[in-house]
PDB file of C-alpha atoms and ligand atoms in Angstrom:
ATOM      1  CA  UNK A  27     -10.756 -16.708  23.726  1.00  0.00           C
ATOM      2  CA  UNK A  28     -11.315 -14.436  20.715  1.00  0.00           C
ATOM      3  CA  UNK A  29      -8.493 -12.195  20.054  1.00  0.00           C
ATOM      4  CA  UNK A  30      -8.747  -8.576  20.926  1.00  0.00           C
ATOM      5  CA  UNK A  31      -9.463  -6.285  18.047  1.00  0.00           C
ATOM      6  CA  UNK A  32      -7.872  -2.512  18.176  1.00  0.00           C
ATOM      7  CA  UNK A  33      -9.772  -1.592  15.127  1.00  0.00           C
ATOM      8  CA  UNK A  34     -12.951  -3.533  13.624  1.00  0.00           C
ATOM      9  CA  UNK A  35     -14.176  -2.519   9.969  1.00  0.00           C
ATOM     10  CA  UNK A  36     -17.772  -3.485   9.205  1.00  0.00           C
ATOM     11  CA  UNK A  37     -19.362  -3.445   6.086  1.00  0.00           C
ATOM     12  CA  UNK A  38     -22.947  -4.659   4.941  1.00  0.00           C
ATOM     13  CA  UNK A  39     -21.798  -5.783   1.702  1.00  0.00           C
ATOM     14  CA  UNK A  40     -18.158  -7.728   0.977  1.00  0.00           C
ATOM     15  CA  UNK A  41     -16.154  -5.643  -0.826  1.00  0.00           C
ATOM     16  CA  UNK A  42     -17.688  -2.021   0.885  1.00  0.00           C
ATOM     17  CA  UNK A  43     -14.723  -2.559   3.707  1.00  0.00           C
ATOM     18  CA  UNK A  44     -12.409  -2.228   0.855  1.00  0.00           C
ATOM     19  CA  UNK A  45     -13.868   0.201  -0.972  1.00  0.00           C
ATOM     20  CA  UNK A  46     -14.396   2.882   1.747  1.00  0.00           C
ATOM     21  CA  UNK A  47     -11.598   1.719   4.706  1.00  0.00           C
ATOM     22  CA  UNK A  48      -8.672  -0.737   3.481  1.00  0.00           C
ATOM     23  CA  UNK A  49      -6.235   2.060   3.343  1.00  0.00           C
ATOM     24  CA  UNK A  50      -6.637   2.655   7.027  1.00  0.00           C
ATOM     25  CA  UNK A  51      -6.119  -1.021   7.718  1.00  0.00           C
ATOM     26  CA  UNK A  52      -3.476  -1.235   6.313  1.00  0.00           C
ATOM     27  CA  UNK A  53      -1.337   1.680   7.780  1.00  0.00           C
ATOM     28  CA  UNK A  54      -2.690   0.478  10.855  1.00  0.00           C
ATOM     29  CA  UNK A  55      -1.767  -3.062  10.293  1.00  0.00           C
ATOM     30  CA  UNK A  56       1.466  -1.653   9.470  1.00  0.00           C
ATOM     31  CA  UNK A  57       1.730   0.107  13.220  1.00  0.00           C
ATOM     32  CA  UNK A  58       0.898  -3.602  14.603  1.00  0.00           C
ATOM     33  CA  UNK A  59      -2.409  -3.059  15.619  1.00  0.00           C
ATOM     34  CA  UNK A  60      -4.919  -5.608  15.379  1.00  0.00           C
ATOM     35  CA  UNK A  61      -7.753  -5.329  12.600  1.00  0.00           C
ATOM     36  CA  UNK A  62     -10.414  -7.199  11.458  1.00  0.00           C
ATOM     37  CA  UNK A  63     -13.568  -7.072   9.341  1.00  0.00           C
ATOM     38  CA  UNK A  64     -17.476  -8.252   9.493  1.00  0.00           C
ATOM     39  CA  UNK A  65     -19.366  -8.295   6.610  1.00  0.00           C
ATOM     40  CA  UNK A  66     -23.088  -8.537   7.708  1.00  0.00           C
ATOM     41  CA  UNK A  67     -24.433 -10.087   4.653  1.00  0.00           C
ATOM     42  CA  UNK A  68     -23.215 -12.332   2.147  1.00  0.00           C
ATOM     43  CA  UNK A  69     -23.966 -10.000  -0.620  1.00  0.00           C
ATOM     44  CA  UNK A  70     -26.584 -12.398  -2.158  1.00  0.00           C
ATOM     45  CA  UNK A  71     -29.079  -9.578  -4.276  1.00  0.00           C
ATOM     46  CA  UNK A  72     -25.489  -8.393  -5.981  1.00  0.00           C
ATOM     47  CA  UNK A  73     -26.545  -9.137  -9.852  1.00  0.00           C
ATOM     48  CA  UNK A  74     -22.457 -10.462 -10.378  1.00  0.00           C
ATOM     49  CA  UNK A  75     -20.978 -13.607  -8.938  1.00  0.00           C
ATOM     50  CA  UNK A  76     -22.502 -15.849  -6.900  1.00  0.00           C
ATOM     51  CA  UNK A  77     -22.171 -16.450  -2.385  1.00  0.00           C
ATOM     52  CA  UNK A  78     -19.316 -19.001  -3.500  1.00  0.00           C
ATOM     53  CA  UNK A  79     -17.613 -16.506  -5.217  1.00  0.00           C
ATOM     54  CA  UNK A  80     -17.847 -13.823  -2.948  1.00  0.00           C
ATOM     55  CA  UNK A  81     -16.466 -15.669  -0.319  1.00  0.00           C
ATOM     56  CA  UNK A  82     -13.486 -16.557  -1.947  1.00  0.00           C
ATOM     57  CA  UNK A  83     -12.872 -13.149  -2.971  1.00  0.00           C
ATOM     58  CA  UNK A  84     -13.268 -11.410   0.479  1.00  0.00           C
ATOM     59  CA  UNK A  85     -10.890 -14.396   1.391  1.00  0.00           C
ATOM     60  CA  UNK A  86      -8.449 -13.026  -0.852  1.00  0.00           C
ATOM     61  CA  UNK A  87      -8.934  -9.231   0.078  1.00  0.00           C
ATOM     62  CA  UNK A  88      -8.663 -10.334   3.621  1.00  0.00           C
ATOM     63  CA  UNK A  89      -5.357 -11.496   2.706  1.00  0.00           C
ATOM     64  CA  UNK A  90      -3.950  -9.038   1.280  1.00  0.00           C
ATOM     65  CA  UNK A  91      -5.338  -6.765   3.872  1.00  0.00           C
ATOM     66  CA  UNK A  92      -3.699  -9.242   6.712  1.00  0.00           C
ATOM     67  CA  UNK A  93      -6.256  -9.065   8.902  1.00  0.00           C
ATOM     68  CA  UNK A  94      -7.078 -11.390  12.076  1.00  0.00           C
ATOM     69  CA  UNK A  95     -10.467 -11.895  11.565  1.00  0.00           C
ATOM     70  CA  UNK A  96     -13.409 -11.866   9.011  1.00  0.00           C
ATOM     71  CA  UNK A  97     -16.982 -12.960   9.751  1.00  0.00           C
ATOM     72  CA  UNK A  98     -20.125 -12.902   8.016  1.00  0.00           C
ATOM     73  CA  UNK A  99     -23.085 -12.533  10.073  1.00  0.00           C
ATOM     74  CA  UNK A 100     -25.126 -13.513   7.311  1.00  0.00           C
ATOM     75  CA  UNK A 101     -27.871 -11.146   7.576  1.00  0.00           C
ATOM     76  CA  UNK A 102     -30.600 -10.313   4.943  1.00  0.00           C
ATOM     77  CA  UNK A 103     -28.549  -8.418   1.842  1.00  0.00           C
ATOM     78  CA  UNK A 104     -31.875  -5.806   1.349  1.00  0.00           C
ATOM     79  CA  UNK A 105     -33.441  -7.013   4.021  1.00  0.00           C
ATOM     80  CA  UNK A 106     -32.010  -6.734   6.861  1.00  0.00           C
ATOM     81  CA  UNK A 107     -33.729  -4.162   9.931  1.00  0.00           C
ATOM     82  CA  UNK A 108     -32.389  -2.250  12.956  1.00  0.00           C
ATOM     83  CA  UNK A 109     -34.082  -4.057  15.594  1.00  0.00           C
ATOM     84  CA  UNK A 110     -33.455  -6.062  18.774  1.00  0.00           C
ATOM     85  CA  UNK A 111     -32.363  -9.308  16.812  1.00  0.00           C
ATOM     86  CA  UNK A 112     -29.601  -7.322  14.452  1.00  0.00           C
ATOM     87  CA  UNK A 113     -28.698  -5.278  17.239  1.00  0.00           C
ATOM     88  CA  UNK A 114     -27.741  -8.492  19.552  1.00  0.00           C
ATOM     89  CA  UNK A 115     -25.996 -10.133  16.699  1.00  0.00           C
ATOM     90  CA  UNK A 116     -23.684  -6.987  16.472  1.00  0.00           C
ATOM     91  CA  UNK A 117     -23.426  -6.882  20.299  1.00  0.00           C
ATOM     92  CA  UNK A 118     -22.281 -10.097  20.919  1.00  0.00           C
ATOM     93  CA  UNK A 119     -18.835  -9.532  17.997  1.00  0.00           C
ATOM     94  CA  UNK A 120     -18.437  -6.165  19.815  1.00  0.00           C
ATOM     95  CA  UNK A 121     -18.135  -8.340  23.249  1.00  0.00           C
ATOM     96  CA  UNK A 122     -16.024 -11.053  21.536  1.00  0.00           C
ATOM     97  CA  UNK A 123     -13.752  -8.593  19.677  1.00  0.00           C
ATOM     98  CA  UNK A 124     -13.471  -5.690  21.854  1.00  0.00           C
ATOM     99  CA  UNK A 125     -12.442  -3.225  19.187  1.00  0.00           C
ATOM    100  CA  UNK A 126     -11.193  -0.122  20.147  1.00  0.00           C
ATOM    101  CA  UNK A 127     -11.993   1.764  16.821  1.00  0.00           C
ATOM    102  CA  UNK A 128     -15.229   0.973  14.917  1.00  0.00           C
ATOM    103  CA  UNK A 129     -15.402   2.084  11.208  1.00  0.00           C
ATOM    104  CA  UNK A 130     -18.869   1.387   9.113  1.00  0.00           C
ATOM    105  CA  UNK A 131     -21.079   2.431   6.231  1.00  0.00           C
ATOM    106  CA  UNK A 132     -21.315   5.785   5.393  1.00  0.00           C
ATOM    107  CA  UNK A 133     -23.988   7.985   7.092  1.00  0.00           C
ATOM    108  CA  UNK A 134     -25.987   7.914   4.146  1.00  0.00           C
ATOM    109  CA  UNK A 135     -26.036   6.923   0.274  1.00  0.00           C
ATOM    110  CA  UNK A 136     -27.130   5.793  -3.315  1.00  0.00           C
ATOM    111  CA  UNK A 137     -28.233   2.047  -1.516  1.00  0.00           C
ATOM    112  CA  UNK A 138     -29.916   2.710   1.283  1.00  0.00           C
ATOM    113  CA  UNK A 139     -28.324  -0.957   3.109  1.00  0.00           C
ATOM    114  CA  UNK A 140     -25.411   1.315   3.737  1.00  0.00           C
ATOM    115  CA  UNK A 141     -26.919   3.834   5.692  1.00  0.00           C
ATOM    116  CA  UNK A 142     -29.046   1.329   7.669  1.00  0.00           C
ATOM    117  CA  UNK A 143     -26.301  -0.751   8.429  1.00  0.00           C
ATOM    118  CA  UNK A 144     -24.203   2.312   9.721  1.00  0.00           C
ATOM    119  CA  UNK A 145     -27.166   3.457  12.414  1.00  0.00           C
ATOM    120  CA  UNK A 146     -27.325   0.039  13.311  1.00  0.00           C
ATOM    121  CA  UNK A 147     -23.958  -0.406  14.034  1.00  0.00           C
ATOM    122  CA  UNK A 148     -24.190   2.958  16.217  1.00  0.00           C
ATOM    123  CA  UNK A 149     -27.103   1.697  17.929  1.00  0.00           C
ATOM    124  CA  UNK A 150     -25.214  -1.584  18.686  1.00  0.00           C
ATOM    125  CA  UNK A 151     -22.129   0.003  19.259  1.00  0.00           C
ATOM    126  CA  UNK A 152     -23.600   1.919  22.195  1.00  0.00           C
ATOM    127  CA  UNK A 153     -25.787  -0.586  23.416  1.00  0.00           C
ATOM    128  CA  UNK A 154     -23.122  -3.125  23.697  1.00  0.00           C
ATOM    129  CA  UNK A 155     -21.875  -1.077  26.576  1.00  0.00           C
ATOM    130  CA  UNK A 156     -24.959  -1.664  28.715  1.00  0.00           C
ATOM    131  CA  UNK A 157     -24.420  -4.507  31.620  1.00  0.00           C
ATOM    132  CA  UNK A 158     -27.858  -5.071  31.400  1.00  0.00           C
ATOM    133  CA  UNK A 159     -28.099  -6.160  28.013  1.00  0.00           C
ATOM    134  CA  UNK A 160     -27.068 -10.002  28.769  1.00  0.00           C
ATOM    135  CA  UNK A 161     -25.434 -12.051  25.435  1.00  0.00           C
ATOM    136  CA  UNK A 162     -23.429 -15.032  25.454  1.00  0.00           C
ATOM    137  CA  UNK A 163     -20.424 -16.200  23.097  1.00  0.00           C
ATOM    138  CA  UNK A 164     -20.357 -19.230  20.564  1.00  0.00           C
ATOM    139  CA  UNK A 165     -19.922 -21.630  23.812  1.00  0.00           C
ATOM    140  CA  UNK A 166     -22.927 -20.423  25.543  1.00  0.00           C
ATOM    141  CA  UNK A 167     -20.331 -18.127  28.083  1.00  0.00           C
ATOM    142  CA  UNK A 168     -21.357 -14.714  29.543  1.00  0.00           C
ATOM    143  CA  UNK A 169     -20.322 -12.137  28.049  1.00  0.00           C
ATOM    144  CA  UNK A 170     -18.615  -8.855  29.606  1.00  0.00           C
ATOM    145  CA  UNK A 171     -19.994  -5.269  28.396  1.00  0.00           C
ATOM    146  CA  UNK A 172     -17.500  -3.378  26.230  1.00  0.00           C
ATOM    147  CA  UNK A 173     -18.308  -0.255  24.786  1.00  0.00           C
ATOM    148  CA  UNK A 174     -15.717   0.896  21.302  1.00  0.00           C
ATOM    149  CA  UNK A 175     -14.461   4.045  22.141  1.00  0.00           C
ATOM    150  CA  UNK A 176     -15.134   5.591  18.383  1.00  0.00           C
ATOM    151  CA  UNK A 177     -17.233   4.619  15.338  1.00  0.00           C
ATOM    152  CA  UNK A 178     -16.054   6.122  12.406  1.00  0.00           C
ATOM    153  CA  UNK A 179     -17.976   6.079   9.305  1.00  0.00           C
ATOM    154  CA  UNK A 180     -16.603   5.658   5.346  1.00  0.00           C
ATOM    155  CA  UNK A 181     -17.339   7.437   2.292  1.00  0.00           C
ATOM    156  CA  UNK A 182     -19.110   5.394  -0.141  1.00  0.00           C
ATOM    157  CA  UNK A 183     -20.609   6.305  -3.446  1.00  0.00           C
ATOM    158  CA  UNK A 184     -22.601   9.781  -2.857  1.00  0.00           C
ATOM    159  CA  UNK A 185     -19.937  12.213  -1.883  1.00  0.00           C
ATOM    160  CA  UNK A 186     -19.878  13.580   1.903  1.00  0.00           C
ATOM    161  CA  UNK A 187     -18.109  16.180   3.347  1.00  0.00           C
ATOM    162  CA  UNK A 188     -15.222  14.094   5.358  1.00  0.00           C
ATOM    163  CA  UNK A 189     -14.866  15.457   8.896  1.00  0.00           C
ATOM    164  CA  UNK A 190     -11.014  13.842   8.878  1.00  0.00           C
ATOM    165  CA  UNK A 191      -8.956  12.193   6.520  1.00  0.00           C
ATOM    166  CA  UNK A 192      -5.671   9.845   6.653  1.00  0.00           C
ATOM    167  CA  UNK A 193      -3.010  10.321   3.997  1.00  0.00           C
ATOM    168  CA  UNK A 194      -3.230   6.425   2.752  1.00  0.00           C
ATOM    169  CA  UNK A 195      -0.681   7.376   0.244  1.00  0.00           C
ATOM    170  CA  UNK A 196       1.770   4.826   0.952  1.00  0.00           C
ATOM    171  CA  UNK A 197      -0.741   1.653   1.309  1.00  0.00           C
ATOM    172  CA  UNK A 198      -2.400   2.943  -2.163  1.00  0.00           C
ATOM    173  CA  UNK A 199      -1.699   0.089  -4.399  1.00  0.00           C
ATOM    174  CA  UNK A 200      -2.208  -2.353  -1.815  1.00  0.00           C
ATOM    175  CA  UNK A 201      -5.252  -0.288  -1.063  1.00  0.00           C
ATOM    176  CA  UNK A 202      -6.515  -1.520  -4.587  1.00  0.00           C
ATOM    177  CA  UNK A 203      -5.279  -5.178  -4.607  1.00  0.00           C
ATOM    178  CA  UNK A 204      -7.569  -5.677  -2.541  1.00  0.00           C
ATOM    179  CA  UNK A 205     -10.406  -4.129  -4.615  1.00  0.00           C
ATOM    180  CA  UNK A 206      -9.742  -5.670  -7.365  1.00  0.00           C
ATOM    181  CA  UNK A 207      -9.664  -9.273  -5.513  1.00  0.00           C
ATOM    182  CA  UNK A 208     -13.354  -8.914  -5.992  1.00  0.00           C
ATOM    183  CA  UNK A 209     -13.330  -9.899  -9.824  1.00  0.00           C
ATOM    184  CA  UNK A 210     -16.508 -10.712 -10.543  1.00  0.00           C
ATOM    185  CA  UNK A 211     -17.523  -7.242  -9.146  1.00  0.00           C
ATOM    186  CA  UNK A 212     -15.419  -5.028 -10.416  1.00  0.00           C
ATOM    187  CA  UNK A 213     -14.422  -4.204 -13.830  1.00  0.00           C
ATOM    188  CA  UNK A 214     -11.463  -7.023 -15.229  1.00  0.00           C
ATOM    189  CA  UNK A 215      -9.828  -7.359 -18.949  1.00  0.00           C
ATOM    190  CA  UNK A 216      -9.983 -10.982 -18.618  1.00  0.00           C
ATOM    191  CA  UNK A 217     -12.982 -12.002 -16.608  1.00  0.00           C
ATOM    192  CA  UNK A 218     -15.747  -9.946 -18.872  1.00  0.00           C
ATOM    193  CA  UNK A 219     -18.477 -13.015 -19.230  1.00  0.00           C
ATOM    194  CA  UNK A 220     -19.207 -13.420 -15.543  1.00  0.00           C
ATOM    195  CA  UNK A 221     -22.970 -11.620 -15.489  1.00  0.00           C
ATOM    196  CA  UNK A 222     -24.218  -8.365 -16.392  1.00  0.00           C
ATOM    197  CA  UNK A 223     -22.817  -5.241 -16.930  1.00  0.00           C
ATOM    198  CA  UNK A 224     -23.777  -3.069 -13.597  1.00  0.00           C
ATOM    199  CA  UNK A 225     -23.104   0.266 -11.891  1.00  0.00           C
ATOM    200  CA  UNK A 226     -19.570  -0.949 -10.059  1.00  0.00           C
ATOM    201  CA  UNK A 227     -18.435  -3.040 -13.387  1.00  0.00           C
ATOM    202  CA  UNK A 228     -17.645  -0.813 -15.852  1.00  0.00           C
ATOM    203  CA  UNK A 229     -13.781   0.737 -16.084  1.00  0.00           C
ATOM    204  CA  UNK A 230     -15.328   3.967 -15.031  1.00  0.00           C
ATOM    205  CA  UNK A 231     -16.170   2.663 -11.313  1.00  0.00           C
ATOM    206  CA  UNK A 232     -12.567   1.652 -10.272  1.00  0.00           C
ATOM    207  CA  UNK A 233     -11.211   5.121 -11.598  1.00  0.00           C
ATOM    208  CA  UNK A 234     -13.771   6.602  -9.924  1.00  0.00           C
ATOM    209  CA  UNK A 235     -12.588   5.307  -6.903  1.00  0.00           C
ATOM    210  CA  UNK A 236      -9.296   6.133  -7.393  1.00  0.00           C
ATOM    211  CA  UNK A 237     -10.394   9.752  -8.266  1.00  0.00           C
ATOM    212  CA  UNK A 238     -12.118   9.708  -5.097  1.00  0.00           C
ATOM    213  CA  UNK A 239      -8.595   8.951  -3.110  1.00  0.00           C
ATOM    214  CA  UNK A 240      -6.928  11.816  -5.238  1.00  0.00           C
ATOM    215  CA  UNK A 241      -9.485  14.425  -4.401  1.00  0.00           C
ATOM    216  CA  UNK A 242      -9.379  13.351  -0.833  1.00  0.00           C
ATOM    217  CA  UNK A 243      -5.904  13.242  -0.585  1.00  0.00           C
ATOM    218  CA  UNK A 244      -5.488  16.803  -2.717  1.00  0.00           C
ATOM    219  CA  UNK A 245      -7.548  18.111   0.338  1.00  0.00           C
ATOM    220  CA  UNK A 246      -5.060  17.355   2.921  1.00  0.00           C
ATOM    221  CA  UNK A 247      -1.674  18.184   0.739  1.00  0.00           C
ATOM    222  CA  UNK A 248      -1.380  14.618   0.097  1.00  0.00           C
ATOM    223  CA  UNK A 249      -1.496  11.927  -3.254  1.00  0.00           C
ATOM    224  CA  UNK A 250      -4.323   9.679  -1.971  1.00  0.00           C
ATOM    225  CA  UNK A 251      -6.714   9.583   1.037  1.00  0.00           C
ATOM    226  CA  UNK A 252      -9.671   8.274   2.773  1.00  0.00           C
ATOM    227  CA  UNK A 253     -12.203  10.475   4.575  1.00  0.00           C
ATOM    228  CA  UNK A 254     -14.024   9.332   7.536  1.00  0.00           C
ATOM    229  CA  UNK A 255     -17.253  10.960   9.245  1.00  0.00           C
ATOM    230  CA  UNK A 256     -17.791  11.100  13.549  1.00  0.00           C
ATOM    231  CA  UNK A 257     -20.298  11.865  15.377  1.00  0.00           C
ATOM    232  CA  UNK A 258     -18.269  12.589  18.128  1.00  0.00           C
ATOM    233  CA  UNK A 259     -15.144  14.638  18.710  1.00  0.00           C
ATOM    234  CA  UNK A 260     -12.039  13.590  17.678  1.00  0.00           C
ATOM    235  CA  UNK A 261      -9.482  13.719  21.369  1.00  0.00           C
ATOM    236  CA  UNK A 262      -6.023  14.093  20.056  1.00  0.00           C
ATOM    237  CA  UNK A 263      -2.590  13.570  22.402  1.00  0.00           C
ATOM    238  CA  UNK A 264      -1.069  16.204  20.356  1.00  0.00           C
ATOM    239  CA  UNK A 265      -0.050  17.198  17.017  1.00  0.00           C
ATOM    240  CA  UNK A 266       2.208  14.848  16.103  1.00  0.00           C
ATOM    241  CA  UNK A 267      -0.138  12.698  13.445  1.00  0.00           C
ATOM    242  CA  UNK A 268      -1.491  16.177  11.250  1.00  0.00           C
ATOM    243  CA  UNK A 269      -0.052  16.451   8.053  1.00  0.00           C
ATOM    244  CA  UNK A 270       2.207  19.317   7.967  1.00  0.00           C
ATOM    245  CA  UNK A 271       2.146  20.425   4.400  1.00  0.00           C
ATOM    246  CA  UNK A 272       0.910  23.536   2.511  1.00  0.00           C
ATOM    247  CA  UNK A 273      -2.705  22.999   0.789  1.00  0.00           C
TER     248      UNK A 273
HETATM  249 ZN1  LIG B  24     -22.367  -1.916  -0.219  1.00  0.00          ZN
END
């Protein structure tokens, strides 16, 4: 029996789970909920690194993030479609993880994998609810319908308008261990002959991405935080989790 997931962060690419969700993990991980992450491809068309290397680095971010599970579903980095076959793949983790809380790509942005990769998860999300739709686990067992109750959706590189964010302030520098875990991506002092210089290399990525926790986090009172989109509305049990400061 797979364990039960209360939140399940999916990313197309290793290393866009930590980019656009980690802090959340991490503050929920420190509640004692249950996380865990699937990357859907293995990252292959990155120009840095190699599959090897990635793995071993989203080894080490899930590490330091602590959580449960991490699978790669090893779909087509570029390639990849929203159809029937994706859609099942997705289904059947959904069924064997019974997450709760769903968080994915952003809606829409700079690589378009990201915002493919977030409708299909939606469409798969939804679908996995349907008794109908018949899939069966690694051992060839039925599986039950299960339906997450949100999907939530990250903020990657093209700014968004966040319909809620979570003060991540005291999981920052965790936060960015695990960024940085992916060296060959992401700009590092001692690691500067691994491949060519790219977009997310250069010391100017990783403070943009600590910029973008600042100005997310300067919107809700707070140092650093992480903005989320929904397509549905947000049910609260009461006020107790807003952040009660002046802004
Ligand atoms: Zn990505």
């Amino acid at each position: 029996m797979a364990v039960k997931l209360d939140i399940l962060a999916i990313g197309v690419h290793p290393d866009d789970v930590e980019l656009g969700c980690s802090g959340v993990l991490l503050l929920e991980k420190a509640k004692g909920k249950k996380t865990g992450i699937i990357d859907l491809t293995q990252g292959e068309l990155g120009s840095r690194g190699t599959i090897e290397t990635r793995y071993a680095e989203a080894a080490n971010a899930a590490m330091i993030l602590a959580v449960s599970v991490r699978e790669n579903l090893k779909m087509a980095d570029g390639f990849f479609k929203n159809d029937e076959e994706h859609q099942r793949k997705l289904i059947s983790i959904f069924r064997k993880y019974q997450p709760e809380i769903v968080i994915t790509n952003a809606l829409h942005d700079r690589h378009s994998d990201h915002g493919r990769a977030s409708q299909l998860t939606e469409d798969a999300a939804y679908l996995s609810g349907l008794i109908k739709i018949k899939t069966t686990d690694e051992d060839g067992n039925d599986q039950a319908p299960w339906r997450p109750r949100y999907v939530f959706h990250y903020i990657q590189d093209r700014y968004i308008e966040p319909d809620f964010i979570v003060d991540i302030t005291s999981v920052f520098e965790q936060r960015m261990e695990s960024v940085k875990a992916y060296t060959t991506q992401f700009f590092n002092p001692e690691n500067e002959s691994d491949g060519p210089q790219t977009y997310i290399s250069t010391p100017d990525f990783l403070d943009s991405v600590i910029a973008r926790a600042r100005m997310m986090g300067k919107k809700i009172g707070v140092k650093y935080g992480e903005g989320f989109n929904t397509k549905k509305n947000l049910g609260l049990n009461g006020f107790d989790s807003l952040v009660l400061v002046e802004t």
